[in-house]
PDB file of C-alpha atoms in Angstrom:
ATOM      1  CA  UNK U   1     -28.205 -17.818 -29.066  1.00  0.00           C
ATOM      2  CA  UNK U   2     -25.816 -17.040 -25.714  1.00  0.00           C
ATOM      3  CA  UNK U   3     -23.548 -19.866 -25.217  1.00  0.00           C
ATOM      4  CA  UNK U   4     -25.120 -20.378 -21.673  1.00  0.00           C
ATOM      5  CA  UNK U   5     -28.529 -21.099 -23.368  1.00  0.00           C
ATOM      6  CA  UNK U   6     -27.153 -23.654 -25.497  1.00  0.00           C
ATOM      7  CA  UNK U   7     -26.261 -25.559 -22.338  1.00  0.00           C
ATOM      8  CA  UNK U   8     -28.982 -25.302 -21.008  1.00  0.00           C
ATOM      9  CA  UNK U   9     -31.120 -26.417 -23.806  1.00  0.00           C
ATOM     10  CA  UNK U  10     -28.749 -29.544 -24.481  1.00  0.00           C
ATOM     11  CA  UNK U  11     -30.033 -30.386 -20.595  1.00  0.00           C
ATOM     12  CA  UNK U  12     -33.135 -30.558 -21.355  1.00  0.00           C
ATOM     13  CA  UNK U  13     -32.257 -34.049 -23.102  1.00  0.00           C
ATOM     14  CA  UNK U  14     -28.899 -34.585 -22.220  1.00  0.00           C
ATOM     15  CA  UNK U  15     -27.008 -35.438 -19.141  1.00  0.00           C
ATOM     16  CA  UNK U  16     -23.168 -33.692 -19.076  1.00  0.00           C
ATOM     17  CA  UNK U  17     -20.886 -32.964 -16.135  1.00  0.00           C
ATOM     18  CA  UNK U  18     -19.943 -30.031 -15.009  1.00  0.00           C
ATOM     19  CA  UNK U  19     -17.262 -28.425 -12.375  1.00  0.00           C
ATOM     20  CA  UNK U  20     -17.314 -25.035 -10.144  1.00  0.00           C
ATOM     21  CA  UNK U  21     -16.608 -22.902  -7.307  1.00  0.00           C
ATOM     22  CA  UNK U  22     -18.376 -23.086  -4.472  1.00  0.00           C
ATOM     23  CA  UNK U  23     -18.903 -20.412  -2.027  1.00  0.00           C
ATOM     24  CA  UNK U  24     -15.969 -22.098   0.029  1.00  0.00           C
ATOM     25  CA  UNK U  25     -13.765 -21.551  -2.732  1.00  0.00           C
ATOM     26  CA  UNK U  26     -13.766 -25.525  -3.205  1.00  0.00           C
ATOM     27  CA  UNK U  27     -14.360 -26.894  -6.692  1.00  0.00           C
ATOM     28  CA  UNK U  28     -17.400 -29.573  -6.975  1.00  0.00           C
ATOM     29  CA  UNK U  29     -18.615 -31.804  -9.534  1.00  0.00           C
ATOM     30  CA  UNK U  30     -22.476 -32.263 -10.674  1.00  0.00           C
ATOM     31  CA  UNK U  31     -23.941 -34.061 -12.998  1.00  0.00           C
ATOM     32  CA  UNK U  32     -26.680 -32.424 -14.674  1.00  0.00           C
ATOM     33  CA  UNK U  33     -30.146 -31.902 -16.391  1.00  0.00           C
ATOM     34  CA  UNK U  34     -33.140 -30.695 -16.797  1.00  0.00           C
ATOM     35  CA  UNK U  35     -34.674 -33.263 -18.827  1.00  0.00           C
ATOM     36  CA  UNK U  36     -38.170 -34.095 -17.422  1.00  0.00           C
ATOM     37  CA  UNK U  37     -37.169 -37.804 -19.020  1.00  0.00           C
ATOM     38  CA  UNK U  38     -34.727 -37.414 -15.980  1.00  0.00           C
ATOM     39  CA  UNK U  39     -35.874 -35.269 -12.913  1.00  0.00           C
ATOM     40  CA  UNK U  40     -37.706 -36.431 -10.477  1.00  0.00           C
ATOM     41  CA  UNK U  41     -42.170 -35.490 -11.059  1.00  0.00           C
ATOM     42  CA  UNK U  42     -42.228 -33.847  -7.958  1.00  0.00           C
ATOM     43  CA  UNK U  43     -38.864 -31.477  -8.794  1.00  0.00           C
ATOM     44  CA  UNK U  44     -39.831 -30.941 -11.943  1.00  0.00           C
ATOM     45  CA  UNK U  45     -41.219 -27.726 -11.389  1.00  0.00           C
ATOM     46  CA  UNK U  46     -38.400 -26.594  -9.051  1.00  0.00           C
ATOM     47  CA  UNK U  47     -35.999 -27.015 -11.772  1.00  0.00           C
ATOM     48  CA  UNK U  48     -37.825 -25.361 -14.534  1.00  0.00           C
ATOM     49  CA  UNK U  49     -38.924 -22.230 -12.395  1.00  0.00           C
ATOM     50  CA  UNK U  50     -35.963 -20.039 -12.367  1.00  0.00           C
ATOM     51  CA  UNK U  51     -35.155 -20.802 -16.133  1.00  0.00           C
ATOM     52  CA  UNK U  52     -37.524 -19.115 -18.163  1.00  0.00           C
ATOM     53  CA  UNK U  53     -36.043 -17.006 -20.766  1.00  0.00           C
ATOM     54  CA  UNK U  54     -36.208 -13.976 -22.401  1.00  0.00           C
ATOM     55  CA  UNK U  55     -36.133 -13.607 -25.914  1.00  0.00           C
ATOM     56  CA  UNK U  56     -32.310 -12.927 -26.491  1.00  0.00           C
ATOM     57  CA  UNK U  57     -31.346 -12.872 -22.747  1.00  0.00           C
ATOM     58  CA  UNK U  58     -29.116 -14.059 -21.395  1.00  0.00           C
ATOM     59  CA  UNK U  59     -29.157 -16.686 -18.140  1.00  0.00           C
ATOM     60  CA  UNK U  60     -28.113 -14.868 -14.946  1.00  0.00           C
ATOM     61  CA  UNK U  61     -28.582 -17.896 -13.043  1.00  0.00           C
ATOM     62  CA  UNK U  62     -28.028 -22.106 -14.000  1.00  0.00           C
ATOM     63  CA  UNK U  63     -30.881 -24.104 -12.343  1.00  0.00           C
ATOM     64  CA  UNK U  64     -29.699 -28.021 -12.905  1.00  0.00           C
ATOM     65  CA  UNK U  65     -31.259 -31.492 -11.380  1.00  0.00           C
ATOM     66  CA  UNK U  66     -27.793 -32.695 -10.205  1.00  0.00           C
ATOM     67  CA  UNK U  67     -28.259 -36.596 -10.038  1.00  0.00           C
ATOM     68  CA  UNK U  68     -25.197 -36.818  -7.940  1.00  0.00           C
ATOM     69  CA  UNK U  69     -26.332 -35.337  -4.733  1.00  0.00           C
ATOM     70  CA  UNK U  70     -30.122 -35.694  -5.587  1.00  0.00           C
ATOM     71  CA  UNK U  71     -30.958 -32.012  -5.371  1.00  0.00           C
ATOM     72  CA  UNK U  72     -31.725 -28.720  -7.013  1.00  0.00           C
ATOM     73  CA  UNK U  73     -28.778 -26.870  -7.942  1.00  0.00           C
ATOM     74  CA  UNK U  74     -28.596 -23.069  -8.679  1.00  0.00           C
ATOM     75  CA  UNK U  75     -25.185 -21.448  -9.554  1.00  0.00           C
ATOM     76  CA  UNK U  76     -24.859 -18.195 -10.866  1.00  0.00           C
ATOM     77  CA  UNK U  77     -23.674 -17.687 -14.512  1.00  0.00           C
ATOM     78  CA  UNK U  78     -20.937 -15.867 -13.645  1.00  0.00           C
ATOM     79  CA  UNK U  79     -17.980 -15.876 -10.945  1.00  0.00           C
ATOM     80  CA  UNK U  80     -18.348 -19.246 -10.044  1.00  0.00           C
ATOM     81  CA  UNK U  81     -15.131 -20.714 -12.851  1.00  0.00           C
ATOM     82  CA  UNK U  82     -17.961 -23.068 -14.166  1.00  0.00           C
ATOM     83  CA  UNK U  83     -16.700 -25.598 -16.581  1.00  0.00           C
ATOM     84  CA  UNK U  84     -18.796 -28.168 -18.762  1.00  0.00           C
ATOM     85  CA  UNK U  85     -17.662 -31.539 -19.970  1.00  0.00           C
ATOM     86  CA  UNK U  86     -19.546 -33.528 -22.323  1.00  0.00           C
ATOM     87  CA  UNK U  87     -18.475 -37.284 -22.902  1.00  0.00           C
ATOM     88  CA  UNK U  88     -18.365 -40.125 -25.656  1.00  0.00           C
ATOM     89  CA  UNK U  89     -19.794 -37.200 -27.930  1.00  0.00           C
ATOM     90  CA  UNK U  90     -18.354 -40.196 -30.539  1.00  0.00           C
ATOM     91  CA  UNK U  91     -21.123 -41.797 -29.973  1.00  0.00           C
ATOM     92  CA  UNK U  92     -22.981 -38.986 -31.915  1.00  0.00           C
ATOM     93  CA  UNK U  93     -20.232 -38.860 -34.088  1.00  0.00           C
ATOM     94  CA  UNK U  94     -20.297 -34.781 -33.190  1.00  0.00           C
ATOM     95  CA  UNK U  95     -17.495 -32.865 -32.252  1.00  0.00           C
ATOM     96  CA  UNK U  96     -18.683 -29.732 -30.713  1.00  0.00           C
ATOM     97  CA  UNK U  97     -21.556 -30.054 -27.858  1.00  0.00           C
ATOM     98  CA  UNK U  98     -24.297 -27.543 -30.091  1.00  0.00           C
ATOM     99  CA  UNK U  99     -24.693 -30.512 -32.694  1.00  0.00           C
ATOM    100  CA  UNK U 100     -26.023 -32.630 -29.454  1.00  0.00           C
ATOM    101  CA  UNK U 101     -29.073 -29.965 -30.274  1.00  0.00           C
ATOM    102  CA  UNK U 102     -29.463 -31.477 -33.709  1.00  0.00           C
ATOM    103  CA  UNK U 103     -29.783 -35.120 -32.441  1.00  0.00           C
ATOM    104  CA  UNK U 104     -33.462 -36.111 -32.349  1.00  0.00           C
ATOM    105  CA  UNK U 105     -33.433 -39.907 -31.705  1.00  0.00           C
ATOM    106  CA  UNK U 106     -34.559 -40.234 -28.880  1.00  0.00           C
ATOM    107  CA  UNK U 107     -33.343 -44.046 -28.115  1.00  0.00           C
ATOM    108  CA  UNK U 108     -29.939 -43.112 -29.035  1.00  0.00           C
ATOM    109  CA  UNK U 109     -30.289 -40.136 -26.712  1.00  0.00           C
ATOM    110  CA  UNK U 110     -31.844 -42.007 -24.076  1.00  0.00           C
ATOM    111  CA  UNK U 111     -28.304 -44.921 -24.622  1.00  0.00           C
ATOM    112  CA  UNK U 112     -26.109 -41.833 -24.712  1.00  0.00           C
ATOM    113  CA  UNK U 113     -27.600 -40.993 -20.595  1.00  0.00           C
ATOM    114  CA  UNK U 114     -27.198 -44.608 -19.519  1.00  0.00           C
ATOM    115  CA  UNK U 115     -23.418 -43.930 -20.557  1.00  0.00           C
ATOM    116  CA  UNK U 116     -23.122 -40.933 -18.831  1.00  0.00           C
ATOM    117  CA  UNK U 117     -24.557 -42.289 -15.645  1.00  0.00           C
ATOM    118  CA  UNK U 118     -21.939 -45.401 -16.395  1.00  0.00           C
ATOM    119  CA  UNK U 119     -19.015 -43.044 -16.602  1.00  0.00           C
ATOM    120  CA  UNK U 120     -20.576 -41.789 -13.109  1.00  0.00           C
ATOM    121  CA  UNK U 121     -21.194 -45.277 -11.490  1.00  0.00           C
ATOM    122  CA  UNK U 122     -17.310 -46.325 -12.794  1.00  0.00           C
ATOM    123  CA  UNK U 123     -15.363 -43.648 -11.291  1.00  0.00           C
ATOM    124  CA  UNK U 124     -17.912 -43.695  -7.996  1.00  0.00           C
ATOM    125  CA  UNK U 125     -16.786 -47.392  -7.453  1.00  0.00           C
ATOM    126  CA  UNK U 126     -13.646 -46.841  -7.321  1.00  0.00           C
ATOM    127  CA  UNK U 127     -13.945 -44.399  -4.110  1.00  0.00           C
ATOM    128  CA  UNK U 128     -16.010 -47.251  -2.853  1.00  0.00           C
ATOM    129  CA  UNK U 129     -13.569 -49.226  -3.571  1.00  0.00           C
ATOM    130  CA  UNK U 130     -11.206 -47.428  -1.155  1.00  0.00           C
ATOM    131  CA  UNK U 131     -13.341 -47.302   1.484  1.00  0.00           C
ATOM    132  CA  UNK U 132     -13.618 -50.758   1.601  1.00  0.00           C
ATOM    133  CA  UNK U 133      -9.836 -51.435   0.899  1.00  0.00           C
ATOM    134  CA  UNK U 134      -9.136 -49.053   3.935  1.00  0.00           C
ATOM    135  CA  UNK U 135     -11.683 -50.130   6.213  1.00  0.00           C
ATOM    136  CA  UNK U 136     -10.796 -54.162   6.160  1.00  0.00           C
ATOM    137  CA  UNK U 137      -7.105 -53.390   6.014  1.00  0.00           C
ATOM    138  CA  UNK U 138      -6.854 -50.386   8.778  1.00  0.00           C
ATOM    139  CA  UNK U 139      -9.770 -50.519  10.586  1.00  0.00           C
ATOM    140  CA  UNK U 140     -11.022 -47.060   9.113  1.00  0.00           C
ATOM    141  CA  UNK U 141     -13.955 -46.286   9.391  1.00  0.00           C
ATOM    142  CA  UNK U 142     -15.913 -43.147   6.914  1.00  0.00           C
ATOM    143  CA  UNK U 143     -19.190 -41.130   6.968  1.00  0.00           C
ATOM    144  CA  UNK U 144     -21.296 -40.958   4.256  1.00  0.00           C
ATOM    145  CA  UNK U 145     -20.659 -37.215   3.833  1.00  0.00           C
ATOM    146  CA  UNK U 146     -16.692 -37.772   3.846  1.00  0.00           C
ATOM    147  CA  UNK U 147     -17.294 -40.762   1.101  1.00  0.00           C
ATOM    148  CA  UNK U 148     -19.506 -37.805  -0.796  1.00  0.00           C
ATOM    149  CA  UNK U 149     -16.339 -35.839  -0.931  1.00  0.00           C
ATOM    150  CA  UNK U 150     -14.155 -38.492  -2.702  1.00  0.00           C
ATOM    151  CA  UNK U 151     -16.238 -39.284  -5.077  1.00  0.00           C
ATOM    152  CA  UNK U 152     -16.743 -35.592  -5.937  1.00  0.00           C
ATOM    153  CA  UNK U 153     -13.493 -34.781  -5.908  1.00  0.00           C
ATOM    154  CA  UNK U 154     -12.346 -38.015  -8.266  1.00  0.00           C
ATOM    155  CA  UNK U 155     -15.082 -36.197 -10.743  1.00  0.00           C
ATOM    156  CA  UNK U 156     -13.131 -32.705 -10.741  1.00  0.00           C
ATOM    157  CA  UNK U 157     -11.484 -31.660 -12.998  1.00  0.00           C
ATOM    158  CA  UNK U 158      -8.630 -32.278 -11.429  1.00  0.00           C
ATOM    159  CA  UNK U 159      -8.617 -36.143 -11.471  1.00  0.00           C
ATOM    160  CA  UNK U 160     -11.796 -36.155 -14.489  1.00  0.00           C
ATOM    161  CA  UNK U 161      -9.575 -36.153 -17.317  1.00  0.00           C
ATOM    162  CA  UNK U 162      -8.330 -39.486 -16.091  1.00  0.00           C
ATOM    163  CA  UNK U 163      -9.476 -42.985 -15.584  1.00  0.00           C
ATOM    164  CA  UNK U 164     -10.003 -44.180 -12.082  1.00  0.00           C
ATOM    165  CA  UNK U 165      -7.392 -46.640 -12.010  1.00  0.00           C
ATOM    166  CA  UNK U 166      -4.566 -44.271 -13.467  1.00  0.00           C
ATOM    167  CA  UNK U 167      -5.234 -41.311 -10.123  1.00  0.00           C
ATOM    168  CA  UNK U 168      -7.240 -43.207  -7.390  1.00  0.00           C
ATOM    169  CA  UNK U 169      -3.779 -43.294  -5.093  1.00  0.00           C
ATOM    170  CA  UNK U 170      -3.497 -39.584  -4.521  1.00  0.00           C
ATOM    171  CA  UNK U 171      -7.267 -40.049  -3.556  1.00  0.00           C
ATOM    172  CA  UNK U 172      -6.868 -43.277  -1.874  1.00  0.00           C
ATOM    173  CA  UNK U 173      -3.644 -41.185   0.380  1.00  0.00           C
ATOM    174  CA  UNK U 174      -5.972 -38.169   0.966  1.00  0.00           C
ATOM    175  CA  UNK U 175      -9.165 -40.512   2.419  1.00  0.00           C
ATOM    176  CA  UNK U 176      -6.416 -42.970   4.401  1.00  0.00           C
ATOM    177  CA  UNK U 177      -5.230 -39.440   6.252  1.00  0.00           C
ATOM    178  CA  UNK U 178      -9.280 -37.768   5.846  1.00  0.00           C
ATOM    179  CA  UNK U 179      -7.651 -34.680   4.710  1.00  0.00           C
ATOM    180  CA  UNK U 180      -8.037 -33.123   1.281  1.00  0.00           C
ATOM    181  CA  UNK U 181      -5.443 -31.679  -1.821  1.00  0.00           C
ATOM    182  CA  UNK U 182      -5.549 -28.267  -0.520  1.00  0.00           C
ATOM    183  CA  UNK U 183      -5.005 -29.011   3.219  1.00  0.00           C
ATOM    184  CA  UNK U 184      -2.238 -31.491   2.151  1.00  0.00           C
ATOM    185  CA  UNK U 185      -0.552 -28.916  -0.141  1.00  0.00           C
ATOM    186  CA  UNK U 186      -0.740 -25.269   1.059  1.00  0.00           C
ATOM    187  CA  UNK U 187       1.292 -24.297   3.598  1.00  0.00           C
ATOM    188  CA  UNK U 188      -0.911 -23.503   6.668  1.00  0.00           C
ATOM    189  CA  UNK U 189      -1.755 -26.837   8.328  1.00  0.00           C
ATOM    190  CA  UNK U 190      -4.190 -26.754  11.124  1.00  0.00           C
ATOM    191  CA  UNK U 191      -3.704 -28.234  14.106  1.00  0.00           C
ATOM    192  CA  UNK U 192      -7.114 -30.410  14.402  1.00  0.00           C
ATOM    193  CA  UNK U 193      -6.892 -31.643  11.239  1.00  0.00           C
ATOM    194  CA  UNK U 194      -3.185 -32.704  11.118  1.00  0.00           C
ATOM    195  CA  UNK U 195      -4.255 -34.545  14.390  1.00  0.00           C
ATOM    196  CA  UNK U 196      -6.965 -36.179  12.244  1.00  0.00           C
ATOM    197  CA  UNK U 197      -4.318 -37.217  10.074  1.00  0.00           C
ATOM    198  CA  UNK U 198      -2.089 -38.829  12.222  1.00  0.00           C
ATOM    199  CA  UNK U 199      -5.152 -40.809  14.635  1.00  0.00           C
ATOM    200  CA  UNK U 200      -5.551 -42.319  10.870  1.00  0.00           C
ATOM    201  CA  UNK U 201      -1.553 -42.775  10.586  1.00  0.00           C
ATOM    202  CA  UNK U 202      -2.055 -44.413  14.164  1.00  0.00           C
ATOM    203  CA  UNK U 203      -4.509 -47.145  12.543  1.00  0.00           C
ATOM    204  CA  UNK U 204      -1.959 -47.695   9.730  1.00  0.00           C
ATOM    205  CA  UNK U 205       0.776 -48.379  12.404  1.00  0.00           C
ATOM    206  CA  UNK U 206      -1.587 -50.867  14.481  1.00  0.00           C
ATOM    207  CA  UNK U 207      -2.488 -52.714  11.450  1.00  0.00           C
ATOM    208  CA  UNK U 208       1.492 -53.544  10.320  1.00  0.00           C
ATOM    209  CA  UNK U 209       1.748 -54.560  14.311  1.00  0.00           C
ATOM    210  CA  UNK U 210      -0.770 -57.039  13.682  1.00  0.00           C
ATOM    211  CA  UNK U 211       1.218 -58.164  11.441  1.00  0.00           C
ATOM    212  CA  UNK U 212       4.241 -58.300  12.586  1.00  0.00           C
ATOM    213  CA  UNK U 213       2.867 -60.553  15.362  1.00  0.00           C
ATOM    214  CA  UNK U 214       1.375 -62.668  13.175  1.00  0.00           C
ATOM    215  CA  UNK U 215       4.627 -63.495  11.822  1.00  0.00           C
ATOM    216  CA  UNK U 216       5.917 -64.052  14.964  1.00  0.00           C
ATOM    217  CA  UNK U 217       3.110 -66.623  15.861  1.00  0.00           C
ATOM    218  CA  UNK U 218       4.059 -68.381  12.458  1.00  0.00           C
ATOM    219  CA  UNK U 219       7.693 -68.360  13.341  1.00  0.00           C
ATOM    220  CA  UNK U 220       6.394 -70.093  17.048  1.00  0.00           C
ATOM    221  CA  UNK U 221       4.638 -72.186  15.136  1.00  0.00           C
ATOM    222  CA  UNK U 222       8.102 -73.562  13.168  1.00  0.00           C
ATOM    223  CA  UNK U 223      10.039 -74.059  16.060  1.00  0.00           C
ATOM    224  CA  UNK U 224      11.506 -77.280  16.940  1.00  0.00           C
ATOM    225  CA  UNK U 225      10.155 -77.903  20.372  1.00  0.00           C
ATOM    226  CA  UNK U 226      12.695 -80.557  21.116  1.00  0.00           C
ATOM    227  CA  UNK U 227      15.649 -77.918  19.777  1.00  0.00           C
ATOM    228  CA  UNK U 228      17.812 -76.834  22.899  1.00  0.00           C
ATOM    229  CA  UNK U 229      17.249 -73.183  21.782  1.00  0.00           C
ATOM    230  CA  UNK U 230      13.599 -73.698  22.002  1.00  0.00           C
ATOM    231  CA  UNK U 231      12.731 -72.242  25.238  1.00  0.00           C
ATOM    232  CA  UNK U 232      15.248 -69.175  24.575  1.00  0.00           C
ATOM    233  CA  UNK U 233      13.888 -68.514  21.103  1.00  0.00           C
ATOM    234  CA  UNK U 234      10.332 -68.564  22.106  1.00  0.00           C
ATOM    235  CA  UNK U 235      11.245 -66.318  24.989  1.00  0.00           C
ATOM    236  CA  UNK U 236      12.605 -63.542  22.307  1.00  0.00           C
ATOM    237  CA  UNK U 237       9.844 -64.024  20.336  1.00  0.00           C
ATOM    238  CA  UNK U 238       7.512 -62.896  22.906  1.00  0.00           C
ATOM    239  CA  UNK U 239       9.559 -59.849  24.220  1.00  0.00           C
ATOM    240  CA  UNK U 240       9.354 -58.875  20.495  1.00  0.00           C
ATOM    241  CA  UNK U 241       5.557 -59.148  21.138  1.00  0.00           C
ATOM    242  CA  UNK U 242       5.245 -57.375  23.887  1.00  0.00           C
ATOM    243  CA  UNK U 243       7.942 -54.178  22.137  1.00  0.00           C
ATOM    244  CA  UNK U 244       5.295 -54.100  19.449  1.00  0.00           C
ATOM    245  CA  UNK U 245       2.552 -54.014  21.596  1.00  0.00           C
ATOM    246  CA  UNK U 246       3.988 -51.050  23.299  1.00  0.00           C
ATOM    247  CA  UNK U 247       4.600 -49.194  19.743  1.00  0.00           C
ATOM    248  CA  UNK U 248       0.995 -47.434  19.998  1.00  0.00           C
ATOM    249  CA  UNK U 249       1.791 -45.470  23.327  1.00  0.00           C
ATOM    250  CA  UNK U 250       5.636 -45.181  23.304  1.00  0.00           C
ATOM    251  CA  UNK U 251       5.222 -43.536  19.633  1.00  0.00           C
ATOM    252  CA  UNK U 252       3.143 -40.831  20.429  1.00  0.00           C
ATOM    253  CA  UNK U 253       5.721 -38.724  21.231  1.00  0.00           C
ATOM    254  CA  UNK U 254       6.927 -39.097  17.366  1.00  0.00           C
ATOM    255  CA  UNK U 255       4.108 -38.192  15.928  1.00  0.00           C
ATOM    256  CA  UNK U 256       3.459 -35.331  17.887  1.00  0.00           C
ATOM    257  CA  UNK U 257       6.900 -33.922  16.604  1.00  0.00           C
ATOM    258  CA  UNK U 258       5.572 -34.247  12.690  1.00  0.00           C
ATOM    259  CA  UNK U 259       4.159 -30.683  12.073  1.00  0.00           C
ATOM    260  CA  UNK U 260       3.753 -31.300   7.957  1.00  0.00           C
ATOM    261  CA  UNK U 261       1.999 -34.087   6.334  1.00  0.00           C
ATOM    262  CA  UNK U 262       5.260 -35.135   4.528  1.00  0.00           C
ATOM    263  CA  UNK U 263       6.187 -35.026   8.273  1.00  0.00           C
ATOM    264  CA  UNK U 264       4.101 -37.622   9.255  1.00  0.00           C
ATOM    265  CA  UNK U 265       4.149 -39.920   6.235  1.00  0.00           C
ATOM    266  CA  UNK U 266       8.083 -40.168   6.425  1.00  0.00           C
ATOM    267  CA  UNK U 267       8.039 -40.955  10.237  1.00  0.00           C
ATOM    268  CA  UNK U 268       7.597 -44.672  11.074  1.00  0.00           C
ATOM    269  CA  UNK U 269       8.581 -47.191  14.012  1.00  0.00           C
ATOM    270  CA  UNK U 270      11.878 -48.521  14.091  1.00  0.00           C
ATOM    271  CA  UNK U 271      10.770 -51.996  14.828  1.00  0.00           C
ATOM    272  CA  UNK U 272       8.045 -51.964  11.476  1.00  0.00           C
ATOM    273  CA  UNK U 273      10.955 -50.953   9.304  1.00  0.00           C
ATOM    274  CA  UNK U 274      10.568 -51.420   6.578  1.00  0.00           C
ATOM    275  CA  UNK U 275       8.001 -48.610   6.264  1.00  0.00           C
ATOM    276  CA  UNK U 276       5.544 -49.349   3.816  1.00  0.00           C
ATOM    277  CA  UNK U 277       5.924 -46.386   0.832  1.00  0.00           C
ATOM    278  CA  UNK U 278       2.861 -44.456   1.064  1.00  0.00           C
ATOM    279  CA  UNK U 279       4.673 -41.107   0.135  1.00  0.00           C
ATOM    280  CA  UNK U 280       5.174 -43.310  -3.196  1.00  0.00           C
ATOM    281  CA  UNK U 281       2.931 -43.084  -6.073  1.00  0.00           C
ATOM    282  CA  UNK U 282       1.344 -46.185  -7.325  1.00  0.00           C
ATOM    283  CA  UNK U 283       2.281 -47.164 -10.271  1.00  0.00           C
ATOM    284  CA  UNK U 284       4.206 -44.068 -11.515  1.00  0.00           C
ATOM    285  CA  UNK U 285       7.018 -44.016  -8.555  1.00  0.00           C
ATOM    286  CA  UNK U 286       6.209 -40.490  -8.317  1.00  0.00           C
ATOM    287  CA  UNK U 287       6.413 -38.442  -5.299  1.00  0.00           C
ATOM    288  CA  UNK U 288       2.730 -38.235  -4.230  1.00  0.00           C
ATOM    289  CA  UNK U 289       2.981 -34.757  -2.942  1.00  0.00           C
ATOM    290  CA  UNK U 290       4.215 -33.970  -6.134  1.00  0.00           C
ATOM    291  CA  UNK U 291       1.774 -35.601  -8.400  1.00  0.00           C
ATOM    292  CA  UNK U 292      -0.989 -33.830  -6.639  1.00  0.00           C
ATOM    293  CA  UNK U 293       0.940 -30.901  -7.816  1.00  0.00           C
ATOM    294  CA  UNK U 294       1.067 -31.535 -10.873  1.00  0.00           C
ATOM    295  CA  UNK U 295      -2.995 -32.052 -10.953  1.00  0.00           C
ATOM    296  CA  UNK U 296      -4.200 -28.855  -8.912  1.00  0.00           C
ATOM    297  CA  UNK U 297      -4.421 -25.701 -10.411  1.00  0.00           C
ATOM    298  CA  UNK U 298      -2.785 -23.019  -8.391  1.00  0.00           C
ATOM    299  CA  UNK U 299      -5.526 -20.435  -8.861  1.00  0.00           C
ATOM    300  CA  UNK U 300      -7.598 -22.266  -6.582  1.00  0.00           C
ATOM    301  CA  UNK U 301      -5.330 -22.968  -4.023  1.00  0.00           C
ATOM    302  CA  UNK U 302      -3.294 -19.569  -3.418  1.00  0.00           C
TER     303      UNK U 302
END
């Protein structure tokens, strides 16, 4: 039996995950099936329609219920750099992904989706988790197609091979600026989307304003009223204020000099020093640029 039919007989039970090449040239995540267990009644059909084999043909053409986006999906067999994962295949106690087609329990197969779709749920709530992070902290705000991305590209295989917790901050850096690995890493920025980046670095810059004057109120707060320096000291506080205040429009001009990402996370006001380290990996200390480095593959970003 071609390799390509054994996949696509494991998902007629089984849910797995699989990466490939859009016609963009991005790489996006699915997860699969065709299980009728699994697809929706009235997609059912859909699905199975282009899928009909041969005897001893090959598939020309992969025709998947993609419970991620909630949709058909058709990808050609070949020229697309499709890759398959298959998880917690220790729960089987099988090694390679063919013995899956010798499991006929159907509870256990039935507990082996539900952990699949866990895996799914895990590493989807932690984009969430960002989004909300980012949005109470800065302000931002995200569409539901921009949240879509992260969470797809947290599934690629990119990021896959690691648990949420251990690579969300290269994510978490990308959403915070709304750009993506390959705009922040090739060499060709464009203009729009650099601008994107820094109305989002703008929003960062507010937020440590705020504060910064909230400090300052607390320090108000501790004066000594009846202190002779009183009236001077609450005078400096408040021209401290009002220098903050003015960071937003007098630091345009600095931003509009940054023509790289590194550019614009190294370039911070004076009065907010110290900057907070988002060019700084959390918790590895690493370079961010350079981690995401270290996680793309080159052959889809030359």
């Amino acid at each position: 039996m071609h390799f390509q039919n054994v996949l696509y007989e494991i998902s007629r039970r089984f849910l797995y995950t699989i990466n490939y090449t859009n016609d963009t040239g991005e790489r996006v995540y699915a997860l699969v099936t065709t299980s009728p267990e699994i697809v929706p009644e009235d997609m059912l059909s859909k699905v199975l329609s282009g899928t009909e084999l041969e005897a001893g043909a090959g598939l020309e053409e992969f025709v998947f219920w993609d419970l991620f986006t909630e949709t058909v999906l058709r990808i050609p067999v070949r020229g697309r750099d499709i890759s398959f994962k298959f998880d917690r295949l220790d729960l089987f106690s099988v090694e390679d992904p063919e013995d899956l087609l010798c499991i006929t329990d159907q509870g256990a197969i039935d507990n082996y989706n539900i952990e699949i779709v866990g895996i799914h749920n895990k590493r989807r709530q932690a984009i969430i988790d960002i989004q909300t992070e980012l949005c109470a902290d800065y302000k931002m705000t995200f569409t539901e197609e921009e949240v879509m991305y992260y969470i797809n590209l947290i599934n690629t295989h990119y990021f896959a091979e690691y648990e949420p917790h251990q690579t969300s901050y290269p994510i978490k850096l990308c959403m915070l600026l709304k750009s993506t690995p390959y705009k922040l890493l090739r060499g060709e920025v464009v203009e729009q989307d650099l601008n994107t980046a820094k109305d989002q670095w703008m929003l960062v810059i507010k937020h440590h304003i705020e504060k910064a004057k909230n400090q300052l109120d607390l320090e108000v707060a501790l004066l000594d009223k009846e202190a002779d320096t009183y009236e001077y000291d609450l005078e400096e506080i408040e021209i401290i204020k009002n220098l903050l205040d003015e960071i937003p429009e007098d630091f345009i001009d600095d931003l509009d000099e940054c023509v790289t990402y590194n550019d614009l996370l190294e370039t911070w006001p004076p009065l907010l020093l110290p900057a907070p380290p988002f060019i700084i990996d959390q918790p590895s200390g690493m370079n961010v640029f350079d981690k995401l480095r270290n996680r793309i593959e080159r052959k889809f970003y030359d």
